[in-house]
XYZ file of C-alpha atoms in Angstrom:
591
model
C 69.726 41.816 -54.212
C 68.031 44.943 -52.690
C 66.547 44.011 -49.289
C 63.397 45.968 -49.973
C 62.879 44.353 -53.336
C 63.597 40.831 -51.808
C 60.928 41.379 -49.176
C 58.444 42.580 -51.652
C 58.879 39.586 -53.758
C 58.855 37.336 -50.853
C 55.616 38.858 -49.564
C 53.946 38.515 -53.155
C 55.039 34.786 -53.331
C 53.555 34.234 -49.770
C 50.325 36.000 -50.651
C 49.925 33.828 -53.965
C 50.701 30.731 -51.930
C 47.980 31.711 -49.292
C 45.409 32.463 -51.964
C 46.148 29.149 -53.560
C 45.774 27.380 -50.213
C 42.542 29.258 -49.589
C 41.253 28.197 -53.045
C 42.081 24.503 -52.510
C 40.412 24.612 -49.149
C 37.203 26.514 -50.299
C 36.571 25.070 -53.667
C 35.944 21.601 -55.178
C 38.216 21.016 -58.124
C 37.717 18.906 -61.154
C 40.262 17.740 -63.764
C 38.759 16.815 -66.997
C 41.862 14.709 -68.020
C 41.181 12.383 -64.941
C 37.550 12.037 -65.197
C 36.022 8.538 -65.078
C 34.684 8.749 -68.688
C 35.655 10.678 -71.742
C 34.619 14.408 -71.532
C 37.095 16.269 -73.768
C 35.026 17.305 -76.883
C 36.479 17.803 -80.457
C 38.836 14.649 -80.260
C 38.331 12.196 -83.223
C 40.552 9.744 -81.404
C 40.019 10.352 -77.755
C 41.381 6.933 -76.699
C 44.672 7.072 -78.773
C 45.962 10.433 -77.818
C 49.446 10.709 -76.273
C 48.581 13.804 -74.048
C 45.089 14.580 -72.754
C 44.649 17.652 -74.969
C 46.113 16.348 -78.190
C 44.189 16.375 -81.492
C 45.805 13.661 -83.448
C 46.366 9.901 -82.181
C 49.669 8.991 -80.996
C 50.604 6.728 -84.051
C 50.266 9.857 -86.326
C 53.655 10.996 -85.053
C 55.235 8.460 -87.377
C 53.325 9.639 -90.421
C 52.625 13.246 -90.478
C 55.132 15.943 -90.965
C 56.946 17.177 -87.685
C 55.274 20.694 -87.847
C 51.819 19.183 -88.230
C 52.668 16.760 -85.281
C 53.854 19.775 -83.074
C 50.609 21.786 -84.001
C 48.338 18.947 -83.228
C 49.185 19.387 -79.494
C 47.403 22.793 -79.637
C 43.930 22.621 -78.043
C 42.130 24.299 -80.794
C 38.593 23.258 -81.033
C 38.636 21.361 -77.935
C 36.046 21.909 -75.024
C 34.510 20.406 -71.974
C 30.824 20.534 -70.932
C 29.385 20.417 -67.500
C 26.464 21.350 -65.376
C 26.634 23.482 -62.335
C 24.466 25.539 -59.979
C 27.247 27.682 -58.569
C 27.358 31.475 -58.465
C 31.139 31.382 -59.088
C 33.181 29.172 -61.422
C 36.945 29.211 -61.595
C 39.393 27.834 -64.171
C 42.998 27.432 -63.515
C 45.520 25.841 -65.916
C 49.045 25.964 -67.263
C 50.234 26.328 -70.890
C 53.550 25.456 -72.555
C 54.316 28.125 -75.046
C 54.128 31.854 -75.399
C 50.837 33.279 -74.349
C 50.324 35.914 -77.053
C 51.174 36.787 -80.746
C 51.775 40.065 -82.352
C 48.508 39.826 -84.266
C 46.470 37.843 -81.750
C 45.858 38.488 -78.084
C 46.599 36.220 -75.266
C 42.870 35.653 -74.684
C 42.761 34.109 -78.248
C 46.053 32.275 -78.106
C 46.020 30.968 -74.495
C 42.713 31.947 -73.012
C 39.582 29.834 -72.311
C 35.933 30.828 -73.236
C 32.833 29.896 -71.140
C 29.367 29.727 -72.689
C 26.126 28.854 -70.853
C 23.057 27.222 -72.414
C 19.715 28.209 -70.593
C 16.770 25.865 -70.355
C 15.264 27.056 -73.510
C 18.379 26.330 -75.509
C 19.795 29.842 -75.837
C 23.555 30.216 -75.817
C 24.786 32.765 -73.150
C 28.506 34.088 -73.014
C 30.041 34.571 -69.719
C 32.502 37.287 -69.100
C 35.291 36.412 -66.581
C 38.070 38.161 -64.919
C 41.401 36.687 -65.990
C 45.093 36.828 -64.928
C 47.848 35.435 -66.949
C 51.134 34.086 -65.421
C 52.735 30.827 -64.820
C 49.218 29.741 -63.918
C 46.352 31.313 -65.873
C 43.219 31.864 -63.987
C 39.678 32.796 -65.115
C 37.073 33.769 -62.527
C 33.348 33.930 -63.281
C 31.683 35.688 -60.521
C 28.089 36.811 -59.911
C 26.472 34.147 -62.046
C 22.682 33.580 -61.829
C 23.071 29.837 -61.255
C 19.806 28.647 -62.354
C 16.980 29.259 -64.742
C 13.359 29.662 -63.781
C 12.335 26.082 -64.405
C 14.510 24.190 -61.859
C 17.406 24.473 -59.389
C 19.670 21.993 -61.021
C 21.944 24.744 -62.480
C 23.057 25.527 -66.055
C 24.863 23.699 -68.744
C 28.267 25.206 -69.721
C 30.685 24.662 -72.475
C 34.412 25.753 -71.924
C 36.399 26.166 -75.156
C 40.278 25.682 -74.668
C 43.136 27.725 -75.945
C 43.411 27.927 -79.588
C 47.142 28.160 -80.109
C 48.722 26.542 -76.951
C 49.312 23.359 -75.386
C 47.346 22.793 -72.142
C 49.691 20.983 -69.623
C 47.018 20.668 -66.886
C 43.499 22.309 -66.388
C 41.004 22.248 -63.406
C 37.618 23.690 -62.966
C 36.484 24.690 -59.463
C 33.357 25.726 -57.681
C 32.809 26.633 -54.239
C 32.322 23.609 -51.780
C 28.793 22.487 -51.690
C 27.609 23.453 -55.016
C 26.695 21.066 -57.567
C 29.007 20.249 -60.505
C 28.283 17.351 -63.071
C 30.719 16.631 -65.856
C 28.760 15.930 -69.164
C 29.409 12.943 -71.378
C 30.340 13.297 -75.079
C 27.749 13.587 -77.611
C 27.069 10.468 -79.610
C 26.241 12.448 -82.856
C 28.399 12.293 -85.843
C 30.681 15.254 -86.043
C 31.473 18.036 -88.645
C 35.291 17.519 -89.458
C 37.227 20.560 -90.625
C 40.704 20.312 -92.038
C 42.374 23.678 -92.725
C 44.791 26.535 -92.088
C 45.619 28.935 -89.210
C 42.088 30.318 -90.007
C 40.456 27.011 -89.124
C 42.840 26.676 -86.143
C 41.426 30.148 -84.813
C 43.730 32.947 -86.084
C 43.150 35.764 -85.238
C 39.963 35.360 -82.919
C 39.900 37.448 -79.748
C 38.931 34.478 -77.851
C 38.457 30.681 -78.352
C 34.681 30.963 -78.670
C 35.010 33.410 -81.693
C 36.881 31.119 -83.876
C 34.518 30.373 -86.850
C 34.680 26.697 -86.167
C 33.401 27.333 -82.490
C 30.798 29.693 -83.716
C 29.655 27.115 -86.224
C 29.710 24.518 -83.448
C 27.199 26.548 -81.407
C 25.081 27.379 -84.509
C 24.768 23.844 -85.691
C 25.018 22.515 -82.116
C 26.827 19.590 -83.403
C 30.397 18.060 -82.337
C 33.115 19.649 -84.383
C 36.521 18.357 -84.926
C 39.004 21.067 -85.563
C 41.898 19.887 -87.705
C 43.394 23.421 -88.286
C 47.255 23.386 -88.626
C 48.538 27.043 -88.873
C 50.456 27.383 -92.121
C 50.485 23.627 -92.728
C 47.165 22.641 -94.255
C 48.846 21.277 -97.421
C 46.106 18.712 -98.117
C 48.634 16.100 -96.892
C 47.823 12.467 -97.803
C 48.523 11.531 -94.204
C 45.897 13.919 -92.812
C 43.288 12.934 -95.525
C 43.958 9.197 -94.662
C 43.411 9.964 -90.912
C 40.193 11.909 -91.640
C 38.837 8.974 -93.522
C 38.861 7.013 -90.330
C 36.121 9.367 -88.866
C 32.653 8.653 -89.336
C 31.597 12.381 -89.816
C 28.468 14.016 -90.534
C 30.286 16.094 -93.160
C 34.063 16.627 -94.295
C 35.013 20.241 -94.789
C 38.325 21.179 -96.569
C 39.567 24.691 -96.154
C 43.320 24.448 -97.204
C 43.704 26.779 -100.029
C 45.288 29.652 -98.126
C 48.429 27.451 -97.388
C 48.802 26.177 -101.040
C 49.232 29.653 -102.723
C 52.937 30.444 -102.195
C 54.615 28.477 -104.901
C 55.389 25.271 -102.970
C 53.315 23.327 -105.468
C 52.527 23.782 -109.145
C 49.037 24.175 -110.247
C 48.909 20.574 -111.362
C 50.156 19.372 -108.047
C 47.566 21.499 -106.146
C 44.808 20.066 -108.454
C 46.106 16.504 -107.817
C 46.006 17.052 -104.161
C 42.325 18.204 -104.256
C 41.373 15.175 -106.393
C 43.147 12.841 -104.049
C 41.543 14.338 -101.049
C 37.943 13.989 -102.347
C 38.449 10.613 -104.035
C 40.007 9.006 -100.827
C 37.156 10.331 -98.479
C 34.613 9.209 -101.103
C 36.031 5.815 -101.376
C 36.231 5.364 -97.615
C 32.887 7.142 -96.716
C 30.706 6.724 -99.600
C 27.829 8.779 -98.441
C 29.222 11.469 -96.320
C 29.078 14.891 -97.842
C 32.351 16.779 -98.721
C 32.451 20.638 -98.678
C 35.375 22.456 -100.359
C 35.943 26.141 -99.302
C 37.474 28.666 -101.610
C 40.259 30.970 -100.540
C 38.557 33.941 -98.871
C 41.041 36.457 -100.239
C 43.029 39.258 -98.729
C 41.784 42.627 -97.385
C 44.491 44.577 -99.430
C 43.867 42.587 -102.757
C 42.278 45.509 -104.515
C 45.499 47.464 -104.298
C 47.939 44.699 -104.316
C 47.545 42.865 -107.614
C 50.044 40.039 -106.825
C 48.061 39.141 -103.744
C 44.863 39.118 -105.766
C 46.269 36.769 -108.323
C 47.445 34.295 -105.524
C 43.875 33.488 -104.352
C 42.263 34.017 -107.557
C 44.564 31.436 -109.260
C 44.129 28.785 -106.498
C 40.272 29.241 -106.339
C 40.265 28.618 -110.129
C 42.272 25.373 -109.657
C 39.950 24.134 -106.991
C 36.800 24.938 -109.166
C 38.299 23.134 -112.135
C 39.010 20.072 -109.810
C 35.422 20.356 -108.476
C 34.003 20.405 -111.807
C 36.185 17.408 -112.936
C 34.924 15.377 -110.007
C 31.330 16.145 -110.734
C 31.844 15.258 -114.455
C 33.241 12.024 -113.272
C 30.056 11.150 -111.372
C 31.228 11.915 -107.722
C 28.249 12.970 -105.833
C 27.514 14.717 -102.556
C 30.322 17.350 -102.948
C 29.918 21.069 -102.641
C 31.730 24.247 -103.043
C 31.617 27.366 -100.690
C 32.768 30.254 -102.679
C 34.637 33.280 -101.654
C 31.781 35.655 -102.519
C 29.483 33.494 -100.234
C 31.834 34.139 -97.374
C 31.687 37.729 -97.971
C 34.797 39.334 -96.347
C 35.258 42.886 -96.580
C 38.131 45.248 -95.990
C 37.474 45.567 -92.242
C 37.118 41.667 -91.756
C 40.848 40.977 -90.772
C 43.405 42.057 -88.215
C 46.442 41.947 -90.770
C 44.966 41.652 -94.230
C 44.951 37.831 -93.960
C 43.580 36.389 -90.697
C 39.984 37.282 -89.821
C 39.029 39.445 -86.819
C 35.873 38.393 -84.860
C 33.816 40.110 -87.551
C 35.499 37.878 -90.318
C 35.088 34.813 -88.258
C 31.284 35.695 -87.982
C 31.122 35.978 -91.756
C 32.871 32.700 -92.043
C 30.502 30.904 -89.683
C 27.267 32.478 -91.174
C 28.452 31.219 -94.557
C 29.327 27.833 -93.288
C 25.964 27.492 -91.501
C 23.931 28.441 -94.406
C 25.520 26.027 -96.878
C 25.736 22.975 -94.256
C 21.958 23.455 -93.486
C 21.414 23.105 -97.196
C 23.752 20.011 -97.488
C 22.425 18.427 -94.208
C 18.760 19.186 -94.999
C 18.240 21.199 -91.894
C 16.498 24.426 -92.843
C 15.251 27.126 -90.225
C 12.199 29.192 -90.565
C 11.260 32.640 -89.043
C 9.228 31.720 -85.945
C 10.558 30.156 -82.912
C 8.712 26.836 -83.706
C 10.962 26.553 -86.873
C 14.325 27.215 -85.336
C 15.788 24.011 -83.912
C 17.120 24.205 -80.441
C 17.669 22.187 -77.091
C 15.844 22.538 -73.867
C 16.419 21.661 -70.323
C 13.257 22.623 -68.687
C 12.392 19.234 -66.852
C 15.533 18.688 -65.014
C 13.853 17.721 -61.878
C 12.708 14.503 -63.592
C 15.207 13.517 -66.404
C 18.240 14.814 -68.284
C 17.295 15.848 -71.822
C 20.699 15.449 -73.525
C 21.148 11.917 -71.859
C 17.848 10.765 -73.179
C 18.903 12.061 -76.713
C 22.105 9.939 -76.435
C 20.143 6.954 -75.199
C 17.891 7.140 -78.327
C 20.903 7.394 -80.501
C 22.487 4.387 -79.054
C 19.172 2.372 -79.015
C 18.609 3.218 -82.807
C 21.993 1.785 -83.675
C 21.441 -1.285 -81.481
C 17.735 -2.418 -82.352
C 15.566 -0.746 -85.269
C 12.253 0.547 -83.897
C 9.248 -0.487 -85.973
C 7.033 2.459 -84.950
C 8.366 5.642 -83.534
C 6.185 7.838 -81.238
C 7.553 11.319 -81.134
C 6.176 13.922 -78.511
C 6.430 15.661 -75.353
C 5.762 14.628 -71.693
C 2.326 13.189 -72.849
C 4.176 10.579 -74.788
C 7.352 10.400 -72.595
C 5.434 9.488 -69.415
C 3.034 7.154 -71.109
C 5.305 4.061 -71.072
C 7.506 1.828 -73.135
C 11.183 2.161 -73.824
C 13.533 3.893 -73.214
C 12.107 3.745 -69.679
C 10.984 7.130 -68.207
C 11.032 7.966 -64.495
C 7.169 8.411 -64.626
C 4.822 5.953 -66.077
C 1.081 6.847 -66.084
C -0.171 4.428 -68.786
C 2.288 1.654 -68.944
C -0.796 -1.001 -68.899
C -1.997 0.422 -72.181
C 1.244 0.853 -73.624
C 2.306 -2.754 -72.750
C -1.051 -4.249 -74.037
C -1.529 -2.196 -77.423
C 1.818 -0.542 -78.369
C 4.641 -2.820 -77.133
C 3.534 -5.739 -79.445
C 3.776 -3.387 -82.455
C 7.451 -2.561 -81.644
C 6.695 1.073 -80.729
C 9.648 3.157 -79.339
C 8.886 6.172 -77.027
C 10.602 9.346 -78.578
C 8.829 11.531 -76.003
C 10.607 14.163 -74.049
C 9.022 16.035 -71.162
C 8.410 19.814 -71.864
C 9.391 19.433 -75.583
C 8.108 21.954 -78.012
C 8.081 21.668 -81.671
C 11.482 23.356 -82.090
C 13.039 20.778 -79.668
C 11.625 17.996 -81.683
C 12.876 19.565 -84.817
C 16.328 19.660 -83.310
C 16.323 15.967 -82.337
C 15.266 14.959 -85.859
C 18.150 17.204 -87.178
C 20.445 15.496 -84.834
C 20.297 11.974 -85.880
C 17.480 10.442 -83.886
C 15.763 9.150 -87.085
C 19.030 8.471 -89.005
C 20.505 4.929 -90.094
C 17.393 2.889 -89.906
C 13.859 2.732 -91.492
C 10.742 2.578 -89.212
C 7.442 1.459 -90.476
C 5.689 4.531 -89.169
C 6.274 7.676 -87.412
C 3.626 9.151 -85.182
C 3.794 12.840 -84.089
C 2.045 14.286 -81.171
C 3.589 17.722 -80.399
C 2.569 21.349 -80.010
C 0.656 21.669 -76.645
C 3.768 23.299 -74.916
C 3.760 26.005 -77.773
C 0.426 27.055 -76.968
C 1.542 29.485 -74.323
C 4.309 31.012 -76.527
C 3.152 30.793 -80.173
C 0.238 31.577 -82.427
C -1.538 28.916 -84.233
C 0.095 30.042 -87.551
C 3.508 29.622 -85.930
C 2.512 26.066 -84.674
C 1.513 25.105 -88.149
C 4.819 26.489 -89.599
C 6.768 24.446 -87.114
C 4.869 21.332 -87.739
C 5.298 21.648 -91.450
C 9.027 21.984 -91.231
C 9.021 19.097 -88.794
C 7.233 16.738 -91.060
C 9.343 17.625 -93.973
C 12.376 16.970 -91.910
C 11.076 13.459 -91.044
C 10.119 12.760 -94.618
C 13.837 13.684 -95.604
C 15.123 11.163 -93.187
C 12.517 8.451 -93.266
C 11.570 8.291 -97.088
C 9.745 5.054 -97.010
C 8.095 5.359 -93.733
C 4.228 6.402 -93.239
C 3.744 9.377 -91.186
C 0.775 9.932 -88.856
C 0.304 13.489 -87.398
C -2.070 13.613 -84.384
C -4.120 16.566 -83.502
C -3.163 18.257 -80.192
C -4.912 16.573 -77.186
C -7.447 18.701 -75.487
C -6.463 20.534 -72.193
C -8.282 22.294 -69.427
C -9.376 25.840 -70.425
C -7.949 25.599 -74.040
C -10.382 23.219 -75.654
C -11.874 25.981 -78.103
C -8.276 26.840 -79.300
C -6.962 23.428 -79.728
C -10.273 22.716 -81.768
C -9.485 25.405 -84.021
C -5.755 24.609 -84.256
C -6.462 20.940 -85.085
C -8.565 22.020 -88.005
C -5.476 23.740 -89.301
C -3.343 20.738 -88.674
C -5.728 18.490 -90.433
C -5.739 20.806 -93.508
C -1.805 20.692 -93.271
C -1.798 16.890 -93.535
C -3.760 17.048 -96.720
C -1.205 19.424 -98.216
C 1.733 17.253 -97.058
C -0.007 14.045 -98.116
C 0.285 12.369 -94.686
C -2.385 10.847 -92.438
C -4.147 12.596 -89.610
C -6.029 11.389 -86.539
C -7.541 13.156 -83.706
C -7.330 10.917 -80.628
C -8.189 13.957 -78.415
C -11.985 13.573 -78.999
C -12.061 10.419 -76.839
C -10.964 12.538 -73.881
C -13.779 15.153 -74.220
C -17.219 15.454 -72.545
C -19.108 17.502 -74.783
C -16.889 20.571 -75.506
C -14.908 20.354 -72.348
C -12.191 17.693 -71.152
C -13.561 14.851 -69.126
C -11.668 15.590 -65.899
C -11.963 11.955 -64.904
C -9.479 10.987 -67.585
C -6.732 13.418 -66.511
C -4.038 13.792 -63.906
C -3.833 17.580 -64.166
C -5.963 18.780 -66.916
C -3.225 18.239 -69.415
C -1.614 14.741 -68.941
C -4.121 11.710 -69.321
C -4.349 9.136 -66.373
C -4.354 5.419 -67.059
C -7.906 5.379 -68.330
C -7.190 8.300 -70.701
C -4.099 6.645 -72.000
C -6.225 3.473 -72.628
C -8.810 5.305 -74.570
C -6.073 6.963 -76.708
C -4.373 3.650 -77.304
C -7.777 1.969 -78.371
C -8.536 4.798 -80.747
C -5.088 4.766 -82.385
C -4.799 1.093 -82.864
C -6.488 1.022 -86.184
C -4.283 3.780 -87.470
C -0.937 1.944 -86.671
C 0.984 -0.098 -88.984
C 1.084 -3.759 -88.273
C 3.614 -4.664 -90.816
């Protein structure tokens, strides 16, 4: 070997080793696969996988086709979530296979993708510098580490490679920075079984796969069972899917069934088996069938057009047969609804980022209809999370706590609200309790559970209702006290719009339950506006045929708040809560 070349290579190796050594010394590293509790999102069988980033359980190797088993090691749809207050985040990892495809860049095949969620629930994409080699490294620098509300950092979601096997992965932040792994959501997932398009071909990066976009739009766990070229509606995969207690099943397999491997009768039988099996095992879970989205060159290639037209007709015939046989809660997403155009693919078949967005938009639209999760025009009618009170409690953890509590013991009366409810008393216990004596005396004997979240606005409560907090049980009564945190950002009309959507969402999930909507409690310097707003809220209750009560009048002295009954002009003190409790007692259902 040439001496100069040898010296250059040796120098580069030395520099790489030096950088790695400096990184190890200056950063705190976290390995998701070695965390004390499960943190890898998107796995339906997290305790049964052979390798940390597999998508099927170890036992599936004996039942599924070999190629499906190979593809199940790809990390498509997997992600990890954490909270950090660091101005810099580094991800380093190793993959097993080729890092790029002819029709798909390395950033999609083998890259990672980082998103943050700000304290108002908005998704923010983070652009990183990346290098591909034996070890792949992504560096995210210059991050504004905190939102205005607190100094505890931002929430992040890191999407893993779509088409590669992750052998190991570490996330690092500079020493001294806060880094907190986040536990898995307890919500029921959307489960999608499909082709390379489901797996993610040919998105430019993992967060642009349509399933990942849908994951963010619906903000619900999503299981990606995309197997490139091998989504043949296999009995073995359908049987595995039926083990998952999903929110909805999505079948998008037609693009792999068009090339003559199966006769039209066999394709129809596969569709019939899939729906029938899922319905037998999971009687009430919705099932969505997706049509073949077509080919970009179909208008000038009649053979290609016939391929997708024929298979779509077969699926539509199977769908109609199932409906005629009395199978309920099944749906069909048509090719036209997906709305792909000539410019939506990279190769005539696989969607570009634009095509992926079309897929996700169509999926969100029909899933919101299926799951009864409509959105409105104003911010009060667009469900979202929040993390504004991180100094006191963790919003997502409290949500998970309520999901677990609902499965364990059924509440008799649900009190939904913001910090005024949250910091009153009761269970789940809050870090602050300003009226526990009146809660314990008047509300606890009635079986009231506290569904208050500090800093919540109407749209945050709407998100919580959409995300299962009122599912799987029937309460005697739901009491709603929400809206004061919207006063600074919304008009009265927008607040009324949000409350209307919220009440209808609760009615959908608690069909036999009485609903009591309370007027917004008075607060310093806003008494006149709240009086006007409550007039509108009272009128809304008549339209919605629910009950109304205005407990706030017990906290007034003439037209102003009685300062002796408040901690800060907004939150009642112990005596204020006692007056509210005594006022509400006749309105609460005893049995």
